[in-house]
Coordinates of C-alpha atoms and ligand atoms in Angstrom, one line a residue:
M885 CA -21.6 -20.2 -12.7
A886 CA -24.6 -20.9 -10.4
Q887 CA -22.9 -18.8 -7.7
A888 CA -22.3 -15.9 -10.1
K889 CA -26.0 -16.0 -11.2
A890 CA -27.1 -16.0 -7.5
R891 CA -24.9 -13.0 -6.9
L892 CA -26.3 -11.1 -9.8
A893 CA -29.9 -11.9 -8.7
G894 CA -29.5 -10.9 -5.0
K895 CA -30.3 -7.5 -3.6
P896 CA -27.0 -5.7 -2.8
E897 CA -26.4 -5.0 0.9
A898 CA -26.3 -1.4 2.1
Y899 CA -23.4 -1.0 4.4
K900 CA -22.9 1.7 7.1
N901 CA -20.1 3.7 8.6
Y902 CA -18.6 2.6 12.0
I903 CA -18.5 5.5 14.4
D904 CA -18.2 5.4 18.1
G905 CA -18.8 1.7 18.2
R906 CA -22.0 1.9 16.2
W907 CA -22.9 1.1 12.6
V908 CA -24.5 4.3 11.3
E909 CA -25.9 5.7 8.0
P910 CA -24.1 8.6 6.5
A911 CA -25.6 12.0 7.6
G912 CA -26.6 12.9 4.1
G913 CA -27.9 9.4 3.3
A914 CA -26.1 9.3 -0.1
M915 CA -24.5 6.0 -1.2
I916 CA -21.9 4.8 -3.7
E917 CA -22.5 1.5 -5.5
S918 CA -19.4 -0.8 -5.8
R919 CA -19.4 -3.1 -8.7
N920 CA -17.4 -6.2 -9.5
P921 CA -14.7 -5.1 -12.1
A922 CA -14.8 -8.6 -13.7
D923 CA -18.6 -8.4 -14.2
T924 CA -20.0 -5.0 -13.7
R925 CA -23.6 -6.3 -13.6
E926 CA -22.8 -7.6 -10.1
V927 CA -23.2 -4.9 -7.4
V928 CA -20.9 -5.9 -4.5
G929 CA -22.7 -3.5 -2.2
R930 CA -23.8 0.0 -1.5
F931 CA -21.5 2.1 0.6
P932 CA -21.8 5.5 2.3
A933 CA -20.9 8.6 0.4
S934 CA -20.1 10.4 3.6
S935 CA -19.7 14.1 4.2
A936 CA -17.7 16.4 6.4
K937 CA -20.5 15.9 9.0
D938 CA -19.7 12.2 9.3
V939 CA -16.0 13.1 9.6
E940 CA -16.9 15.4 12.4
A941 CA -18.7 12.6 14.2
A942 CA -15.8 10.2 13.7
L943 CA -13.3 12.7 15.1
D944 CA -15.6 13.5 18.1
A945 CA -15.6 9.8 18.9
A946 CA -11.8 9.5 18.4
R947 CA -11.1 12.5 20.6
E948 CA -13.4 11.1 23.4
A949 CA -11.9 7.6 23.3
Y950 CA -8.3 8.8 23.2
P951 CA -7.5 9.3 26.9
R952 CA -8.8 5.9 27.8
W953 CA -7.0 4.1 25.0
K954 CA -3.8 6.0 25.6
A955 CA -3.9 4.9 29.3
T956 CA -4.6 1.2 28.4
P957 CA -1.3 -0.6 28.9
A958 CA 0.3 -1.5 25.6
P959 CA 0.3 -5.3 26.4
R960 CA -3.5 -5.1 26.9
R961 CA -3.9 -3.3 23.6
A962 CA -1.8 -6.1 22.1
E963 CA -4.1 -8.8 23.4
I964 CA -7.0 -7.2 21.4
L965 CA -4.8 -7.1 18.3
Y966 CA -3.9 -10.7 18.8
R967 CA -7.6 -11.6 18.8
V968 CA -8.0 -9.6 15.6
G969 CA -5.3 -11.8 14.0
Q970 CA -7.0 -15.0 15.2
L971 CA -10.3 -13.9 13.7
L972 CA -8.7 -12.9 10.4
V973 CA -7.2 -16.4 10.2
E974 CA -10.7 -17.9 10.6
R975 CA -12.3 -15.6 8.0
K976 CA -9.4 -15.5 5.5
E977 CA -11.2 -17.4 2.7
Q978 CA -14.5 -15.3 2.9
F979 CA -12.5 -12.0 3.1
A980 CA -10.4 -13.1 0.1
V981 CA -13.5 -13.9 -1.9
D982 CA -15.0 -10.5 -1.0
M983 CA -11.8 -8.8 -2.0
T984 CA -11.7 -10.5 -5.4
R985 CA -15.3 -9.5 -6.0
E986 CA -14.7 -5.8 -5.3
M987 CA -11.1 -5.4 -6.5
G988 CA -10.7 -8.0 -9.2
K989 CA -7.3 -9.6 -8.3
V990 CA -7.1 -13.3 -8.6
L991 CA -8.2 -15.3 -5.5
K992 CA -4.7 -16.5 -4.5
E993 CA -3.5 -12.9 -4.5
S994 CA -6.5 -11.8 -2.4
R995 CA -5.6 -14.6 0.0
G996 CA -2.1 -13.1 0.1
D997 CA -3.5 -9.6 0.8
V998 CA -5.5 -11.0 3.8
Q999 CA -2.5 -12.9 4.9
E1000 CA -0.4 -9.7 4.9
A1001 CA -3.0 -8.2 7.2
I1002 CA -2.8 -11.3 9.5
D1003 CA 1.0 -11.1 9.5
M1004 CA 1.0 -7.4 10.3
T1005 CA -1.5 -7.8 13.1
F1006 CA 0.4 -10.6 14.9
Y1007 CA 3.7 -8.9 14.3
T1008 CA 2.4 -5.7 15.8
A1009 CA 0.7 -7.5 18.7
G1010 CA 4.1 -8.8 19.7
E1011 CA 5.3 -5.2 19.9
G1012 CA 2.8 -4.5 22.7
R1013 CA 5.4 -5.9 25.1
R1014 CA 8.3 -4.2 23.4
L1015 CA 7.5 -0.5 22.7
H1016 CA 11.0 0.2 23.8
G1017 CA 12.4 3.6 24.8
Y1018 CA 15.9 4.0 26.0
T1019 CA 18.0 5.3 28.9
T1020 CA 21.2 7.2 28.5
P1021 CA 23.7 8.8 30.9
S1022 CA 22.9 12.3 32.1
E1023 CA 25.5 15.1 32.1
L1024 CA 25.0 15.5 35.9
P1025 CA 25.3 13.3 38.9
D1026 CA 22.1 12.1 40.7
K1027 CA 20.2 12.6 37.5
F1028 CA 18.5 10.1 35.3
A1029 CA 17.8 10.6 31.5
M1030 CA 15.5 8.5 29.4
C1031 CA 13.1 8.5 26.4
V1032 CA 9.7 7.0 26.0
R1033 CA 7.4 6.7 23.0
Q1034 CA 4.1 8.5 23.3
P1035 CA 1.1 8.2 20.9
V1036 CA 0.6 11.0 18.4
G1037 CA -3.1 11.5 19.1
R1038 CA -5.8 11.1 16.4
C1039 CA -4.7 9.6 13.2
A1040 CA -6.4 9.9 9.8
L1041 CA -5.6 6.9 7.6
I1042 CA -6.3 7.3 3.8
T1043 CA -5.8 4.2 1.7
P1044 CA -5.9 3.1 -2.0
W1045 CA -7.9 0.3 -3.6
N1046 CA -5.1 -2.1 -4.8
F1047 CA -4.3 -3.7 -1.4
P1048 CA -7.6 -3.0 0.4
M1049 CA -6.9 -5.0 3.6
A1050 CA -3.1 -5.2 3.7
I1051 CA -2.4 -1.4 3.4
P1052 CA -5.1 -0.4 6.0
S1053 CA -3.5 -3.0 8.4
W1054 CA 0.0 -1.6 7.8
K1055 CA -1.3 1.7 9.2
L1056 CA -4.0 0.7 11.6
M1057 CA -2.1 -1.9 13.7
P1058 CA 0.9 0.3 14.5
A1059 CA -1.4 3.3 15.1
L1060 CA -3.4 1.2 17.6
I1061 CA -0.5 -0.4 19.4
C1062 CA 1.0 3.0 20.0
G1063 CA -2.2 4.2 21.7
N1064 CA -3.6 6.4 19.0
T1065 CA -7.3 6.6 18.0
V1066 CA -8.1 6.4 14.4
A1067 CA -10.5 7.5 11.6
I1068 CA -9.9 5.5 8.4
K1069 CA -11.1 6.2 4.9
P1070 CA -10.8 3.4 2.3
A1071 CA -10.8 4.0 -1.4
E1072 CA -14.2 4.4 -3.1
D1073 CA -13.7 1.2 -5.2
T1074 CA -12.9 -1.2 -2.4
P1075 CA -14.5 -0.3 0.9
L1076 CA -15.7 -3.8 1.7
S1077 CA -12.3 -5.3 2.6
T1078 CA -11.5 -2.4 4.9
L1079 CA -15.0 -2.8 6.4
N1080 CA -14.2 -6.5 7.0
L1081 CA -11.1 -5.5 8.9
V1082 CA -12.9 -2.9 11.0
R1083 CA -15.7 -5.3 11.8
T1084 CA -13.1 -7.9 12.9
C1085 CA -11.5 -5.3 15.2
E1086 CA -15.0 -4.6 16.7
E1087 CA -15.6 -8.3 17.3
A1088 CA -12.2 -8.7 18.9
G1089 CA -13.2 -6.2 21.5
L1090 CA -11.7 -2.9 20.4
P1091 CA -13.4 -0.2 22.6
P1092 CA -15.9 2.2 20.9
G1093 CA -14.4 5.3 19.4
V1094 CA -10.9 3.9 19.1
L1095 CA -11.4 3.0 15.4
N1096 CA -13.9 4.8 13.2
L1097 CA -14.6 4.0 9.6
V1098 CA -15.9 6.8 7.3
M1099 CA -16.4 5.8 3.7
G1100 CA -16.8 8.1 0.7
T1101 CA -14.8 10.1 -1.8
G1102 CA -11.4 11.6 -1.4
E1103 CA -12.7 15.1 -2.4
E1104 CA -15.3 15.0 0.4
V1105 CA -14.1 12.7 3.2
G1106 CA -10.4 12.6 2.5
A1107 CA -10.1 16.4 2.3
A1108 CA -12.2 16.9 5.4
L1109 CA -9.9 14.5 7.3
T1110 CA -6.7 16.3 6.2
A1111 CA -8.1 19.6 7.4
H1112 CA -9.8 18.6 10.6
R1113 CA -8.5 20.4 13.8
D1114 CA -8.5 17.1 15.8
V1115 CA -6.3 15.1 13.5
N1116 CA -2.7 15.1 14.5
L1117 CA -1.3 12.8 11.8
V1118 CA -2.3 11.9 8.3
S1119 CA -1.0 8.7 6.9
F1120 CA -1.7 8.4 3.2
T1121 CA -1.1 5.8 0.5
G1122 CA -2.1 6.5 -3.1
S1123 CA -0.9 8.4 -6.1
T1124 CA 1.8 11.0 -6.0
Q1125 CA -0.6 13.7 -7.4
V1126 CA -3.2 13.2 -4.6
G1127 CA -0.5 12.6 -2.0
R1128 CA 1.0 16.0 -2.7
A1129 CA -2.4 17.6 -2.3
V1130 CA -2.8 15.8 1.0
A1131 CA 0.6 16.9 2.1
E1132 CA -0.2 20.5 1.3
S1133 CA -3.4 20.4 3.2
A1134 CA -1.8 18.7 6.2
A1135 CA 1.0 21.3 6.2
R1136 CA -1.5 24.1 6.1
H1137 CA -3.2 22.7 9.1
G1138 CA 0.0 21.9 11.0
K1139 CA -0.3 18.1 10.9
T1140 CA 2.4 15.4 10.6
C1141 CA 2.0 13.6 7.3
S1142 CA 3.4 10.2 6.1
L1143 CA 3.1 9.5 2.4
E1144 CA 3.5 6.3 0.4
M1145 CA 2.9 7.1 -3.3
G1146 CA 3.5 6.0 -6.9
G1147 CA 6.2 3.9 -8.5
K1148 CA 7.9 3.1 -11.9
N1149 CA 9.9 0.1 -10.8
V1150 CA 12.7 -1.5 -12.8
I1151 CA 14.2 -4.9 -13.3
L1152 CA 17.8 -4.9 -14.6
V1153 CA 18.6 -8.1 -16.6
M1154 CA 22.4 -8.6 -17.0
E1155 CA 24.0 -10.7 -19.7
D1156 CA 25.0 -13.4 -17.2
A1157 CA 21.4 -13.7 -15.8
D1158 CA 19.4 -16.9 -15.7
L1159 CA 17.1 -15.7 -18.4
G1160 CA 14.3 -18.2 -17.6
L1161 CA 14.2 -17.1 -14.0
A1162 CA 14.4 -13.4 -15.1
A1163 CA 11.5 -13.8 -17.6
E1164 CA 9.5 -15.6 -14.9
G1165 CA 10.1 -12.8 -12.4
A1166 CA 9.3 -10.1 -15.0
V1167 CA 6.0 -11.8 -15.9
W1168 CA 5.0 -12.0 -12.3
G1169 CA 6.2 -8.5 -11.5
A1170 CA 4.6 -6.8 -14.6
F1171 CA 1.3 -8.7 -14.9
G1172 CA 0.6 -9.9 -11.4
T1173 CA -2.3 -7.9 -9.9
T1174 CA -2.8 -6.9 -13.5
G1175 CA 0.1 -4.5 -13.1
Q1176 CA -1.7 -2.6 -10.5
R1177 CA 0.9 -2.7 -7.7
C1178 CA 2.9 0.3 -6.6
T1179 CA 5.9 -2.1 -6.9
A1180 CA 4.9 -3.5 -10.4
S1181 CA 7.9 -4.1 -12.6
S1182 CA 6.8 -1.8 -15.4
R1183 CA 10.3 -1.3 -16.8
L1184 CA 12.7 -4.1 -17.9
V1185 CA 16.2 -2.9 -18.7
V1186 CA 18.0 -5.7 -20.5
H1187 CA 21.6 -6.1 -21.7
K1188 CA 21.7 -6.0 -25.5
K1189 CA 23.6 -9.3 -25.7
V1190 CA 20.7 -11.2 -24.3
Y1191 CA 17.9 -8.8 -25.3
K1192 CA 16.3 -10.9 -28.1
K1193 CA 16.5 -14.2 -26.1
F1194 CA 15.0 -12.6 -23.0
V1195 CA 12.2 -10.9 -25.0
A1196 CA 11.4 -14.3 -26.6
K1197 CA 11.1 -16.0 -23.2
L1198 CA 9.1 -13.1 -21.8
T1199 CA 6.7 -13.1 -24.7
E1200 CA 6.2 -16.8 -24.7
R1201 CA 5.2 -16.7 -21.0
A1202 CA 3.1 -13.5 -21.2
R1203 CA 1.2 -14.9 -24.2
A1204 CA 0.1 -17.9 -22.2
L1205 CA -1.4 -15.9 -19.4
R1206 CA -5.1 -16.5 -18.9
V1207 CA -7.1 -13.3 -18.4
G1208 CA -10.5 -13.4 -16.7
G1209 CA -12.5 -13.2 -13.5
G1210 CA -10.3 -13.7 -10.4
L1211 CA -12.6 -16.3 -8.8
D1212 CA -11.8 -18.8 -11.6
P1213 CA -8.7 -20.7 -10.4
R1214 CA -7.3 -21.1 -13.9
V1215 CA -7.1 -17.3 -14.3
E1216 CA -3.7 -15.5 -13.7
V1217 CA -4.6 -12.0 -14.7
G1218 CA -7.8 -10.3 -13.5
P1219 CA -9.5 -7.1 -14.7
V1220 CA -8.3 -3.6 -14.0
I1221 CA -10.2 -1.7 -11.4
N1222 CA -12.7 0.5 -13.3
E1223 CA -13.6 2.2 -16.6
E1224 CA -11.4 5.2 -15.8
A1225 CA -8.4 2.9 -15.4
V1226 CA -9.2 1.2 -18.8
A1227 CA -9.2 4.7 -20.4
K1228 CA -5.9 5.7 -18.8
I1229 CA -4.1 2.4 -19.7
M1230 CA -5.4 2.3 -23.2
G1231 CA -4.4 6.0 -23.5
Y1232 CA -0.8 4.9 -22.7
V1233 CA -0.9 2.1 -25.2
E1234 CA -1.8 4.8 -27.8
I1235 CA 1.0 7.0 -26.6
G1236 CA 3.4 4.0 -26.8
R1237 CA 2.3 3.3 -30.3
K1238 CA 3.0 6.8 -31.4
E1239 CA 6.3 7.4 -29.6
D1240 CA 9.1 6.9 -32.1
R1241 CA 11.1 3.7 -31.9
A1242 CA 8.9 1.7 -29.5
T1243 CA 7.3 -1.4 -30.9
L1244 CA 4.0 -2.8 -29.6
H1245 CA 5.3 -6.3 -29.4
L1246 CA 2.4 -8.1 -27.6
G1247 CA -1.2 -7.3 -26.6
G1248 CA -2.4 -3.8 -26.4
R1249 CA -6.1 -4.5 -26.8
R1250 CA -9.1 -4.3 -24.5
L1251 CA -10.9 -7.7 -24.3
K1252 CA -14.7 -7.3 -24.8
K1253 CA -16.0 -10.7 -25.9
G1254 CA -17.3 -13.8 -24.2
E1255 CA -16.3 -14.1 -20.6
H1256 CA -14.7 -10.6 -20.8
K1257 CA -17.9 -8.9 -22.1
H1258 CA -19.0 -7.3 -18.9
G1259 CA -15.6 -6.5 -17.3
H1260 CA -12.6 -4.2 -17.5
F1261 CA -10.1 -6.5 -19.2
I1262 CA -6.9 -5.6 -21.0
E1263 CA -4.4 -8.0 -22.6
P1264 CA -0.9 -8.3 -21.1
T1265 CA 1.0 -5.8 -23.2
I1266 CA 4.7 -5.6 -24.0
F1267 CA 6.5 -2.7 -25.7
T1268 CA 10.0 -3.4 -27.0
D1269 CA 12.9 -1.2 -28.2
V1270 CA 11.7 1.5 -25.8
A1271 CA 14.0 4.4 -25.1
S1272 CA 14.3 5.5 -21.5
G1273 CA 13.0 9.1 -22.1
M1274 CA 9.6 7.9 -23.6
R1275 CA 6.5 8.6 -21.6
I1276 CA 5.6 4.9 -21.3
A1277 CA 9.0 4.4 -19.7
R1278 CA 8.8 7.3 -17.3
E1279 CA 5.1 7.6 -16.1
E1280 CA 3.2 5.3 -13.9
I1281 CA 0.6 3.5 -16.1
F1282 CA -0.7 1.2 -13.3
G1283 CA -1.9 -1.6 -15.6
P1284 CA -0.6 -4.7 -17.5
V1285 CA 1.8 -2.8 -19.7
V1286 CA 5.6 -3.2 -19.6
S1287 CA 8.4 -1.5 -21.4
V1288 CA 11.6 -3.4 -22.4
I1289 CA 14.6 -1.1 -22.7
P1290 CA 18.0 -2.2 -24.1
C1291 CA 21.2 -1.2 -22.3
R1292 CA 25.0 -1.6 -22.9
D1293 CA 26.3 -2.4 -19.4
L1294 CA 25.5 -2.2 -15.7
D1295 CA 26.4 1.5 -15.5
E1296 CA 23.9 2.4 -18.2
A1297 CA 21.3 0.1 -16.7
V1298 CA 21.6 1.8 -13.3
E1299 CA 21.4 5.3 -15.0
I1300 CA 18.2 4.3 -16.8
G1301 CA 16.9 2.6 -13.7
N1302 CA 17.4 5.8 -11.6
G1303 CA 16.3 8.1 -14.4
V1304 CA 12.6 8.4 -13.3
E1305 CA 10.9 10.6 -10.7
Y1306 CA 9.9 7.7 -8.5
G1307 CA 12.1 5.5 -6.3
L1308 CA 10.1 2.6 -4.8
S1309 CA 11.5 -0.8 -5.9
S1310 CA 14.2 -2.2 -8.2
A1311 CA 15.8 -5.6 -8.9
I1312 CA 18.7 -7.1 -10.7
Y1313 CA 19.1 -10.5 -12.3
T1314 CA 22.8 -11.5 -12.4
R1315 CA 25.0 -14.3 -11.3
D1316 CA 27.8 -11.9 -10.5
V1317 CA 27.9 -11.0 -6.8
N1318 CA 29.9 -7.8 -7.4
R1319 CA 27.4 -6.5 -9.9
A1320 CA 24.5 -7.4 -7.5
F1321 CA 26.1 -5.4 -4.7
K1322 CA 27.1 -2.5 -6.9
A1323 CA 23.5 -2.2 -8.2
M1324 CA 22.1 -2.6 -4.7
E1325 CA 24.2 0.4 -3.6
Q1326 CA 23.6 2.6 -6.6
M1327 CA 19.8 2.1 -7.2
Y1328 CA 18.1 4.9 -5.4
T1329 CA 15.0 3.0 -4.3
G1330 CA 13.6 2.1 -0.9
I1331 CA 13.5 -1.6 -1.8
F1332 CA 15.9 -3.8 -3.8
Y1333 CA 15.8 -7.4 -4.9
V1334 CA 18.5 -9.8 -6.2
N1335 CA 17.4 -12.5 -8.6
S1336 CA 13.8 -11.9 -7.7
S1337 CA 11.1 -9.5 -9.0
T1338 CA 10.3 -6.0 -7.7
I1339 CA 7.3 -7.2 -5.8
G1340 CA 6.6 -9.1 -2.6
A1341 CA 7.1 -7.2 0.6
E1342 CA 7.4 -8.9 4.0
V1343 CA 5.9 -7.0 7.0
H1344 CA 9.0 -7.0 9.2
L1345 CA 11.1 -5.1 6.6
P1346 CA 10.7 -1.3 6.0
F1347 CA 8.4 -0.5 3.1
G1348 CA 8.5 2.7 1.2
G1349 CA 10.4 4.7 -1.4
T1350 CA 12.5 7.7 -2.3
K1351 CA 11.9 10.7 -4.5
A1352 CA 8.3 11.1 -5.7
T1353 CA 7.3 7.8 -4.0
G1354 CA 7.5 9.0 -0.4
N1355 CA 8.4 11.7 2.1
G1356 CA 11.1 9.8 4.0
H1357 CA 8.9 7.5 6.2
R1358 CA 8.7 3.7 6.0
E1359 CA 5.9 1.4 6.9
G1360 CA 6.1 -2.2 8.1
A1361 CA 9.2 -3.1 10.1
M1362 CA 8.4 -2.1 13.7
V1363 CA 10.9 0.6 14.2
S1364 CA 9.9 2.5 11.1
S1365 CA 6.1 2.1 11.7
L1366 CA 6.5 3.1 15.3
D1367 CA 8.4 6.2 14.2
I1368 CA 5.4 7.3 12.2
F1369 CA 2.8 6.6 14.9
S1370 CA 4.6 7.6 18.1
E1371 CA 6.5 10.6 19.3
W1372 CA 9.5 10.7 21.6
K1373 CA 9.3 12.2 25.0
A1374 CA 12.6 13.0 26.8
I1375 CA 12.4 12.6 30.6
Y1376 CA 15.0 14.0 33.1
V1377 CA 14.7 12.8 36.7
D1378 CA 16.9 14.8 39.2
Y1379 CA 17.0 12.9 42.5
S1380 CA 19.7 15.1 44.1
G1381 CA 17.0 17.1 45.9
K1382 CA 18.7 20.4 45.2
L1383 CA 19.2 22.8 42.3
Q1384 CA 22.5 21.6 40.9
K1385 CA 24.7 24.6 40.1
A1386 CA 26.4 22.6 37.4
Q1387 CA 23.1 22.4 35.7
I1388 CA 23.1 26.1 35.1
D1389 CA 26.8 26.2 34.2
T1390 CA 26.9 23.2 31.8
A1391 CA 23.4 23.2 30.5
S1392 CA 23.1 23.0 26.7
P1393 CA 22.5 26.4 25.2
V1394 CA 19.5 24.8 23.4
G1395 CA 16.3 24.4 25.3
Ligands
NAD178 P1 -5.5 7.8 -5.3 O1 -4.4 8.8 -5.0 O2 -6.4 8.2 -6.4 O3 -6.4 7.6 -4.0 C1 -5.8 7.2 -2.7 C2 -6.8 7.6 -1.6 O4 -6.8 9.0 -1.5 C3 -8.2 7.2 -1.9 O5 -8.8 6.8 -0.6 C4 -8.9 8.5 -2.3 O6 -10.3 8.5 -2.1 C5 -8.2 9.5 -1.5 N1 -8.2 10.9 -2.0 C6 -8.5 11.3 -3.3 N2 -8.5 12.6 -3.3 C7 -8.2 13.1 -2.1 C8 -8.1 14.4 -1.5 N3 -8.2 15.5 -2.2 N4 -7.8 14.4 -0.1 C9 -7.6 13.3 0.6 N5 -7.8 12.1 0.1 C10 -8.0 11.9 -1.2 O7 -4.8 6.4 -5.5 P2 -5.5 5.0 -5.9 O8 -5.9 5.1 -7.3 O9 -6.5 4.6 -4.9 O10 -4.2 4.0 -5.8 C11 -3.3 3.9 -6.8 C12 -2.0 4.7 -6.5 O11 -1.6 4.3 -5.2 C13 -0.9 4.3 -7.4 O12 -0.2 5.5 -7.7 C14 0.0 3.4 -6.6 O13 1.4 3.4 -7.0 C15 -0.2 4.0 -5.2 N6 0.2 3.1 -4.2 C16 1.3 3.3 -3.5 C17 1.7 2.4 -2.5 C18 3.0 2.6 -1.7 O14 3.1 2.0 -0.6 N7 3.9 3.4 -2.2 C19 1.0 1.2 -2.3 C20 -0.2 1.0 -3.0 C21 -0.6 2.0 -4.0

């Protein structure tokens, strides 16, 4: 309480962009105030509302720094990353508190977010000694054929607010280890966590210009990045709607583009499932991070034989969840990110109420009294008897709202599961190994879980989704990340010392 009062009384810090190794004010001088979503009286800080001019300066620096960074041996780049990882470990607690203040998620989840950045950083640092290419036999004698990875050039990284350190690290670390230079733009609501990561890279000895931080809005900074002549690759995580606009702009300007976008993830609960375990997983998947995960379990497709029993267990557990400020260790569900999110989520609750058949079974209200008075709090909300075609069962709500849909058998469950435009994560609860494998094969999602919820990625496995969730790339797992942030160069070495006639006769007609 005393700490909270002190934070309310203090003067908010004004932060700066990081360009060419210096902390600089935005060219236009405009700032955006970031407020604590659990108590909007607290200003977390004032952050640059940058313009195209700042993007220009960041890309100038990234272009200048590129040849030196590209020429730095990858094991040396890795040593800097390793130091970043060590510093992140030392600062984990402070960075987690900063994250909860700006983003709202409960402290243990913020610690997990910082830990994910630590894991990604150490994991990627190990890759500095492995950036493998390959050799392969040539068609001709006295000739050697091989492939090496080359950096792409200048990368623009655009990130969302829900994992404000983990997601930047998923992009930044592989971009750096491959020898690229970077301009990063965090979401307007959560710049501090990304700034903490960038500051750590600076302190670890990353040379000036290799990493540049430009804060501001998507319309101004994000759009300028996707159109900038010096950007070779845009790596974006966020909503499908914005991702498609980013892809259009990147395509128009001839850039490679990697997209990680929205989700409408599903848990299938079969009649032989351990219902206690399934309810526990569903609660964590649906209401963890207040439902604001791209992998949130927003649909539960439950076999009708166990439907009532499962809903009773789910309701009992969800009703007991404590909603409040994420710094309070007793709290399990924090606020949603901002007022716009409250309006969107409450709008969906209204839609759900009006859609025929669905029953608002639990929650559905905004909390406005007592400890919730100054924040963006919404009760964990369960809709039952939902039909798969309803909007609440098809569209990404991105809040603490879950739809429980009955099904007859596994085939119908899979059909419902796949019947949305997204394809990020899915899960099945069953004790039958045949069903588990069948669902694994038939669910068209990038991630699949057995007897575990739809959330909880590990950095050494590929992360991403199908359909409207992505455009075929995967982050995490080194091979997939390296495939985003490096390009292949094929190398032919002819040591015969003569023009080999066979080369002309047998050469492939292509190239
Ligand atoms: P958002 O799409 O609103 O914003 C994402 C980023 O894009 C922000 O930095 C924003 O400023 C920027 N942006 C906005 N307009 C832009 C433009 N015209 N040009 C360039 N950049 C622009 O998403 P959000 O609200 O920050 O995040 C929530 C969404 O992110 C959800 O849909 C969620 O599912 C998705 N998400 C996906 C993953 C994944 O890996 N698939 C992970 C986390 C979040």
